[in-house]
Coordinates of C-alpha atoms in Angstrom, one line a residue:
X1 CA 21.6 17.0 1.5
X2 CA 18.4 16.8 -0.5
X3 CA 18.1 15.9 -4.1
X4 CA 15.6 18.7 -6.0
X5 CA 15.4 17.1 -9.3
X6 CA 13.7 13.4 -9.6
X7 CA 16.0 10.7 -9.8
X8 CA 14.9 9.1 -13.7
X9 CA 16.1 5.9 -15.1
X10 CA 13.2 4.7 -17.5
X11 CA 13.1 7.4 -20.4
X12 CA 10.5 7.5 -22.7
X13 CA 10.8 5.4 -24.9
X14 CA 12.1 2.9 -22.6
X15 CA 15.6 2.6 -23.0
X16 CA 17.7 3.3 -19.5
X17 CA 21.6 4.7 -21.0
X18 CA 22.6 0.9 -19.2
X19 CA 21.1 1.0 -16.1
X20 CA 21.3 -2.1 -14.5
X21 CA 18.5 -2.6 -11.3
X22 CA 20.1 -5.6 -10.2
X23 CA 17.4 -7.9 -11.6
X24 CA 16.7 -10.8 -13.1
X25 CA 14.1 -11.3 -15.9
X26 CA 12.3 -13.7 -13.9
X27 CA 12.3 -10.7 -11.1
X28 CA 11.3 -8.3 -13.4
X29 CA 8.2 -10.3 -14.9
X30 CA 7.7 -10.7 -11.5
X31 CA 7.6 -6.3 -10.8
X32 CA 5.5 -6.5 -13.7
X33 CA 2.7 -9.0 -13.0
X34 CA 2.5 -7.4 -9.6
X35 CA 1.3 -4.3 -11.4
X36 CA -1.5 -6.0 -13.9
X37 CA -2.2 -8.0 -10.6
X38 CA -2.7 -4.3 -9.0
X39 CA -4.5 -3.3 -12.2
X40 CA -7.1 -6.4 -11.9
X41 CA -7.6 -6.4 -8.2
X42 CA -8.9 -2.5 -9.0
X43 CA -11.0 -3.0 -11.7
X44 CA -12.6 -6.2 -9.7
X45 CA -13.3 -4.0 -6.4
X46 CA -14.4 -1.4 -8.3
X47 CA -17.5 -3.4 -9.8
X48 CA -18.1 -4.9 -6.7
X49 CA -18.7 -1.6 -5.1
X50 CA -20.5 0.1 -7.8
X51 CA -22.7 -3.6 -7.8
X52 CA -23.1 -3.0 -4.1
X53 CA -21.2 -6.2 -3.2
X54 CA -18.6 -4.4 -0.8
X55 CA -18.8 -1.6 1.1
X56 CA -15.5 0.5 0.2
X57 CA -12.4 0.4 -2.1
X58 CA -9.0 2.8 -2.7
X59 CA -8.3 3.1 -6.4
X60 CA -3.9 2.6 -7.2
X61 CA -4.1 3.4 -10.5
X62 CA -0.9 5.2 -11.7
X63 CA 0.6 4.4 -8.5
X64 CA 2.2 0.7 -9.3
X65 CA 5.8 1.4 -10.1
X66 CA 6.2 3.4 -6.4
X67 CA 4.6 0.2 -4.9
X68 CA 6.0 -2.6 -6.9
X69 CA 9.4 -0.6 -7.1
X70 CA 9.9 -0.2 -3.1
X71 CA 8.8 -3.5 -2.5
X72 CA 11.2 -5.1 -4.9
X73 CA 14.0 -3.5 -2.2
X74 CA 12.4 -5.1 1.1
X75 CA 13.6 -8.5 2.9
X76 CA 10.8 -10.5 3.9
X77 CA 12.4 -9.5 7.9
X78 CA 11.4 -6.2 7.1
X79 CA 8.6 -4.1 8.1
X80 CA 6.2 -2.4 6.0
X81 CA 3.8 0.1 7.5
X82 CA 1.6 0.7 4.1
X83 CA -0.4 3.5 3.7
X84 CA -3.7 2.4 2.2
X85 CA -2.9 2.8 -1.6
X86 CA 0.2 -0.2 -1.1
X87 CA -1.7 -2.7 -2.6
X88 CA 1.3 -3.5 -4.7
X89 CA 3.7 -4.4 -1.3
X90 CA 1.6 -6.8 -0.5
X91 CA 0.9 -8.7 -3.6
X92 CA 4.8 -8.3 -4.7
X93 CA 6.0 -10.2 -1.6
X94 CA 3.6 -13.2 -2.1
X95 CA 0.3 -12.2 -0.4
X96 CA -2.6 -13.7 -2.6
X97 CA -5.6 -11.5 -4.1
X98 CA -7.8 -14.4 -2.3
X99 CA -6.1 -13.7 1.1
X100 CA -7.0 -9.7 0.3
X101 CA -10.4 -10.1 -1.2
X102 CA -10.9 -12.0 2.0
X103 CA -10.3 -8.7 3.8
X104 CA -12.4 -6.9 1.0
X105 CA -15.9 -9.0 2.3
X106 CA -14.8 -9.2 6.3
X107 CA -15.4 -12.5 6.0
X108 CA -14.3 -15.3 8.5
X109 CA -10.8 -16.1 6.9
X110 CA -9.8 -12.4 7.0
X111 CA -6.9 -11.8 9.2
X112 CA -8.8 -9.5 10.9
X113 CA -11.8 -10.9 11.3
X114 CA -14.3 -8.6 9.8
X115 CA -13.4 -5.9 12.4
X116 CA -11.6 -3.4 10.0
X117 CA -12.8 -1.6 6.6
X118 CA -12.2 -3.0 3.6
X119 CA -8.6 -2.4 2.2
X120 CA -6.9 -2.3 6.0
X121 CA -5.3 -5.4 5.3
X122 CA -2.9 -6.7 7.9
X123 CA -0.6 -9.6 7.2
X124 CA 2.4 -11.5 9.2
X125 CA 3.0 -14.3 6.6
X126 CA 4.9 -14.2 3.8
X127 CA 5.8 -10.5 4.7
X128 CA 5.1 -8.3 7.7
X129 CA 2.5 -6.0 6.8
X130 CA 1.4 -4.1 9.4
X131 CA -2.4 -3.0 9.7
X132 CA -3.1 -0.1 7.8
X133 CA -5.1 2.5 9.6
X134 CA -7.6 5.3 8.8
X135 CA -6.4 8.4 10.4
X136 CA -3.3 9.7 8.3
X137 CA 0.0 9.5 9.4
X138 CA -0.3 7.0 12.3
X139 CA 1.6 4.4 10.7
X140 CA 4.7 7.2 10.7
X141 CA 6.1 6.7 14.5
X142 CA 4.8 3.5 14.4
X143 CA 7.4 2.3 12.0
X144 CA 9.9 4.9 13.6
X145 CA 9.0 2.5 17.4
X146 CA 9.7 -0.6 15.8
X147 CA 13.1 0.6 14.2
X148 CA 14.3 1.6 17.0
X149 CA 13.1 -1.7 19.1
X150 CA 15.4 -3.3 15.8
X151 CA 17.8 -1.1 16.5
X152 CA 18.0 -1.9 20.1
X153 CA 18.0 -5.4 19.4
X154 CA 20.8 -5.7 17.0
X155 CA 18.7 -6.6 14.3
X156 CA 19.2 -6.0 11.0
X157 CA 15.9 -5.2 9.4
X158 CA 14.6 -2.1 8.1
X159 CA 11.2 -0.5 8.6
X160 CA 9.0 1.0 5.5
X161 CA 6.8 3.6 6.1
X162 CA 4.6 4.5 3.0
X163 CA 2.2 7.8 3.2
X164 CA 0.7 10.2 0.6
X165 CA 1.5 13.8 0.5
X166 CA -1.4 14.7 2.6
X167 CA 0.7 13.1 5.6
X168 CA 2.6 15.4 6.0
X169 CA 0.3 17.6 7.2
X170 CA -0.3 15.1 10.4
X171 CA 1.6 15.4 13.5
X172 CA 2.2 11.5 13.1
X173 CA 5.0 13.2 10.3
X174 CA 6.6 15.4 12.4
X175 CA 7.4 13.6 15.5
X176 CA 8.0 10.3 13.7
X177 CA 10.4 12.3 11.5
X178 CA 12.0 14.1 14.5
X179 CA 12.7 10.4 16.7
X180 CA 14.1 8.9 13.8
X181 CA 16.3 11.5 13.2
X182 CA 17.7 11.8 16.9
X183 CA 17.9 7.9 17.0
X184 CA 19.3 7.1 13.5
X185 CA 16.6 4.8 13.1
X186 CA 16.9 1.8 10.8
X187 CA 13.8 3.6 8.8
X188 CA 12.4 4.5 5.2
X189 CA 9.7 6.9 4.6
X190 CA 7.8 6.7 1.5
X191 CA 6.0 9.7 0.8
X192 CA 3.9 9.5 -2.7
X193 CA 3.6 12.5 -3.6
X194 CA 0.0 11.4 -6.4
X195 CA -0.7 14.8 -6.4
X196 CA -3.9 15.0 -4.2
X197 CA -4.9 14.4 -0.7
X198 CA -8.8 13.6 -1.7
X199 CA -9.2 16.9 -3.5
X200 CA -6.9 19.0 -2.0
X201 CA -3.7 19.4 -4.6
X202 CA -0.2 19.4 -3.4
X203 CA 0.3 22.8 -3.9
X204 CA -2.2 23.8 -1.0
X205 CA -0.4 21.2 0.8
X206 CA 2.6 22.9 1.6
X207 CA 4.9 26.1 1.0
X208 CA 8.0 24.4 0.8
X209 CA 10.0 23.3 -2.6
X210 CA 9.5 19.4 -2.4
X211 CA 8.2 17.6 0.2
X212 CA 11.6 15.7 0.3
X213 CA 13.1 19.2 1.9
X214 CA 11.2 18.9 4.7
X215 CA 13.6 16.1 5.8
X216 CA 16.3 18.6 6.8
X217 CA 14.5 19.6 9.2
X218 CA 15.0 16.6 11.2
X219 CA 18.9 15.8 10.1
X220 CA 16.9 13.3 7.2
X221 CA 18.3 13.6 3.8
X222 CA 15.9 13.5 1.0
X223 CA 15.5 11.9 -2.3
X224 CA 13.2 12.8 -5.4
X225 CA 12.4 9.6 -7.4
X226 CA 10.1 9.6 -10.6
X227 CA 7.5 8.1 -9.0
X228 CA 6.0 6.6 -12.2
X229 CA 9.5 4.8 -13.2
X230 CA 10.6 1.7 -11.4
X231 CA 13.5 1.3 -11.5
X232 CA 13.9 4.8 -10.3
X233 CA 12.1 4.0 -7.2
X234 CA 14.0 0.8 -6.9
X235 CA 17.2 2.5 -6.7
X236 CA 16.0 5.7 -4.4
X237 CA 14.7 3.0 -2.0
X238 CA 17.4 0.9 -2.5
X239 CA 19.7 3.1 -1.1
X240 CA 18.0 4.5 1.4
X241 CA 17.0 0.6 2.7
X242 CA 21.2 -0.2 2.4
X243 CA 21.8 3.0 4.3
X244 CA 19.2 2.4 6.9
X245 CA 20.3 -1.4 7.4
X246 CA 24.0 -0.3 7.8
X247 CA 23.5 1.6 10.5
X248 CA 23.3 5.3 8.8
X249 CA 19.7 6.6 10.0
X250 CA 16.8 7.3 8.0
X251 CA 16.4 9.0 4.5
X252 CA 13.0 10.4 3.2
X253 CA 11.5 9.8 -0.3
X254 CA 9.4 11.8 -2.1
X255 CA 7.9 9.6 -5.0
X256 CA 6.2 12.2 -7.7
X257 CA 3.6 10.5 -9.1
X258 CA -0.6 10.6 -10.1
X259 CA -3.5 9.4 -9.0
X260 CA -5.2 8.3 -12.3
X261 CA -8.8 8.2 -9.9
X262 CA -10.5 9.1 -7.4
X263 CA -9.6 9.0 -3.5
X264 CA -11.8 6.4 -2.8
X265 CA -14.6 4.5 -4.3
X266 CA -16.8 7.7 -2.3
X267 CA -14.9 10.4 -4.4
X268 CA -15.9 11.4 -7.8
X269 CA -12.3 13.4 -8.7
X270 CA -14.4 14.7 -11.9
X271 CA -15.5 17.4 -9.8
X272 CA -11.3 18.7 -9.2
X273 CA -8.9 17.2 -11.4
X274 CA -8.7 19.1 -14.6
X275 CA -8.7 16.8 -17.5
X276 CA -5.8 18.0 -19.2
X277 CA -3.6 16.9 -16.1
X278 CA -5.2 13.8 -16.2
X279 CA -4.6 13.2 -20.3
X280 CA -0.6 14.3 -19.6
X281 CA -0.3 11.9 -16.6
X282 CA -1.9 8.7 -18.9
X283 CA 0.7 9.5 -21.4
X284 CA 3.3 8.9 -18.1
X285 CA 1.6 5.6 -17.3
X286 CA 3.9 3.4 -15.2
X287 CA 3.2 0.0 -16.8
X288 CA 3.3 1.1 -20.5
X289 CA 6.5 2.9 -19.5
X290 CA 7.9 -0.2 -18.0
X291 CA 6.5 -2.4 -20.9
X292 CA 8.7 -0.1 -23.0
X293 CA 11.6 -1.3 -21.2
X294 CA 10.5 -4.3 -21.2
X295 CA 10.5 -5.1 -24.4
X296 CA 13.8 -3.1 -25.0
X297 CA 15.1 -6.0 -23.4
X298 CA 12.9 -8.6 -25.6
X299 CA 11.4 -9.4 -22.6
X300 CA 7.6 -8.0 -23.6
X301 CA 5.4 -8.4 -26.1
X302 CA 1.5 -6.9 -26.2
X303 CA -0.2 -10.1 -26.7
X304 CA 2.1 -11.8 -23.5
X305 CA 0.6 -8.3 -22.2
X306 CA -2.8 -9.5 -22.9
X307 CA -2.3 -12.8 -21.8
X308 CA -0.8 -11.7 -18.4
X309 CA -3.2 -9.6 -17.4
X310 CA -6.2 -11.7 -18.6
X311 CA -4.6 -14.5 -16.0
X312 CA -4.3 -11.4 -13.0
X313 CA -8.3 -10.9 -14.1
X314 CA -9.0 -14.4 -13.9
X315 CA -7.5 -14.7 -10.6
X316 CA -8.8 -12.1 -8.8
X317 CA -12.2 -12.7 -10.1
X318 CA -12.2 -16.0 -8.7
X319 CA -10.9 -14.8 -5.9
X320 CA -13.8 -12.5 -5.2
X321 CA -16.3 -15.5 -5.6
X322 CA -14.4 -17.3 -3.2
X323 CA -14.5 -14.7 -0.9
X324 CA -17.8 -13.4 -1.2
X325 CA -19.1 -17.0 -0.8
X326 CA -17.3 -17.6 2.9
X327 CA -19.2 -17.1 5.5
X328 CA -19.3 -13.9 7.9
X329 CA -16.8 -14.0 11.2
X330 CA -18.6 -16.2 13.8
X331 CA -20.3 -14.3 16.6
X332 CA -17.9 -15.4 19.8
X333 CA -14.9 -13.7 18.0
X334 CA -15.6 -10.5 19.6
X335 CA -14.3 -11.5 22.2
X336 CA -11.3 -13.2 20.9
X337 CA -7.6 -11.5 20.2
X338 CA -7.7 -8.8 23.2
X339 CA -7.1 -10.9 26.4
X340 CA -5.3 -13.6 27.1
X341 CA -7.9 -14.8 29.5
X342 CA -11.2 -13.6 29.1
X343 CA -12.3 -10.9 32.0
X344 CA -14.9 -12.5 34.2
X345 CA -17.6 -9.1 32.7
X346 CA -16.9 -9.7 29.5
X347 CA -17.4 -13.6 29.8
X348 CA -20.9 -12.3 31.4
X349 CA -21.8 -10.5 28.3
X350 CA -20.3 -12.8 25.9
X351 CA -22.7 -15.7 27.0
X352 CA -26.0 -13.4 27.2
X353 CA -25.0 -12.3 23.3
X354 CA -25.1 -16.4 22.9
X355 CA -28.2 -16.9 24.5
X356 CA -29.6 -13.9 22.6
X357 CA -28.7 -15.2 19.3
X358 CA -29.7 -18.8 19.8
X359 CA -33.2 -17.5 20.6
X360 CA -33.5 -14.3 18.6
X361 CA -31.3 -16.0 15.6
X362 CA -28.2 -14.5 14.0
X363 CA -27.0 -11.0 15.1
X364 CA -26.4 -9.7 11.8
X365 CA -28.4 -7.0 10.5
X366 CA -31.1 -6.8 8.2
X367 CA -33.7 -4.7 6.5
X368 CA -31.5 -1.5 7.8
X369 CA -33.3 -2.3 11.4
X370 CA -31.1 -3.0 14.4
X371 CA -30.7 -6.7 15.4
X372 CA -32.2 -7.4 18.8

């Protein structure tokens, strides 16, 4: 069965007809902050792009509450397999903006070593976050294999995967969905629907209803959340995480929501989205919807507002400094995190790149010529 109409709990003027999400106020400052933290950590990246500082960056604005919300519904066992607009996964379950930024500048302290673009942050500590990847839809029956090795193994976690509309034109969709559906794999999918794939608009995307309908295909049921409410996400995902971890199979979300920028920090949306879509979808914003509820709770005011985002700034700005300031991966770990033993070749061509550099000095590029 598939749900047509989006699952709302948030209305607009932020009262919920008693809804309870099963949190605490400490846990719900805490889905809050995660968003001005999201906020911060895009506006930061943003001027270090335009500046010329880093390379690349993937806007989230307007997307929080389907991050911050899904999250909120994980185990720190599970699996999440993050599309590259999840910023808000990672943050929510304790990853630091320093140990991102240090992803954002390839630096030597980033997990992965310089060796990925900015934004494919990969993390096993405090949650397993899974390397995100460039070509849509990959991440799909990845998180469908390791259900299934859970599954095999008794455990009782639950795999995440998170994907924009646009992924569901891959094939990484279709045969992850089809697997999980035959197995009854322990797995979520996450699709956030923002409206765009770059510039193409979900309309071109596809001829069916809902993206959620494409689930019955596979013997999936699927779930429309408001993707810009919380605590609507939070109890889509919730459900779908309980069914997965009992045993049930997987469920497929469709999380309606906006992209309030561009693709990318290469896109200029200017030149697609119409500015009366993007005016309605400002008035929908997901954190003054869920300061709203907030402070229907007295649990929000707008200068603890000010004051909690100027900290997020703060430390995300000081995390970029500390970031940009640590030096570049050393050269000798290209060679390290494939083999256990180095191959006898490689060894070979490891030590001439050390002899080269020691007489040549550093192998890292400048003035736009190559290095040797």
């Amino acid at each position: 069965m598939t749900l047509t109409r989006p699952l709302s709990v948030i209305e607009a003027d932020g009262s919920t007809n008693g809804h309870d999400p099963g949190l605490s106020d400490e846990e719900l400052h805490h889905c809050y902050r995660t968003m001005l933290r999201v906020r911060a950590f895009d506006d930061t990246c943003m001027k270090l792009q335009r500046g010329g500082r880093i390379g690349f960056s993937i806007p989230n604005k307007g997307v929080e509450a389907t991050q911050v919300g899904a999250a909120s519904c994980l185990a720190k066992t599970d699996w999440i397999f993050p599309s590259y607009r999840d910023f808000g996964m990672a943050l929510y379950h304790g990853v630091t903006p320093l140990e991102m930024m240090h992803n954002m500048f390839g630096n030597a302290r980033d997990t992965s070593k310089g060796r990925q673009m900015p934004v494919h942050f990969s993390f096993v500590e405090p949650i397993r976050f899974v390397s995100i990847s460039s070509p849509i839809g990959t991440q799909i029956p990845q998180a469908v294999g390791c259900a299934y090795a859970m599954q095999l193994r008794r455990e009782k976690n639950v795999a995440l995967a998170s994907f924009g509309d646009g992924g569901t034109s891959s094939l990484g969709f279709h045969s992850g969905l089809n697997f999980a559906g035959v197995w009854k794999a322990p797995v979520v999918f996450l699709c956030q629907n923002n409206g765009w794939a770059i510039s193409c608009p979900s309309e071109e995307q596809t001829a069916s209803e809902s993206f959620a309908i494409k689930g019955q295909a596979y013997g999936i049921p699927g779930v429309i959340v408001d993707g810009n409410d919380l605590l609507a996400v939070r109890a889509g995902v919730l459900a779908a995480v309980e069914r997965a971890r009992s045993g049930a199979g997987p469920t497929l979300i469709e999380a309606r929501t906006y992209r309030m920028g561009g693709h990318s920090t290469s896109d200029d949306p200017t030149r697609y989205v119409p500015k009366d879509a993007l005016a309605e979808w400002a008035q929908r914003d997901p954190v003054l919807r869920f300061e709203r509820y907030l402070a229907g709770r007295k649990l929000w005011t707008k200068a603890l507002g000010e004051k909690l985002y100027a900290e997020a700034l703060a430390e995300v700005q000081a995390a970029a400094k500390e970031a940009e300031a640590t030096p570049p991966p050393a050269l000798e770990t290209i060679f390290t995190d494939v083999f256990a033993e180095l191959p006898p070749h490689l060894r070979k061509q490891g030590q001439a790149a050390f002899d080269l550099a020691r007489r040549k000095g550093d192998a890292a590029a400048g003035g736009g010529e190559f290095p040797l």
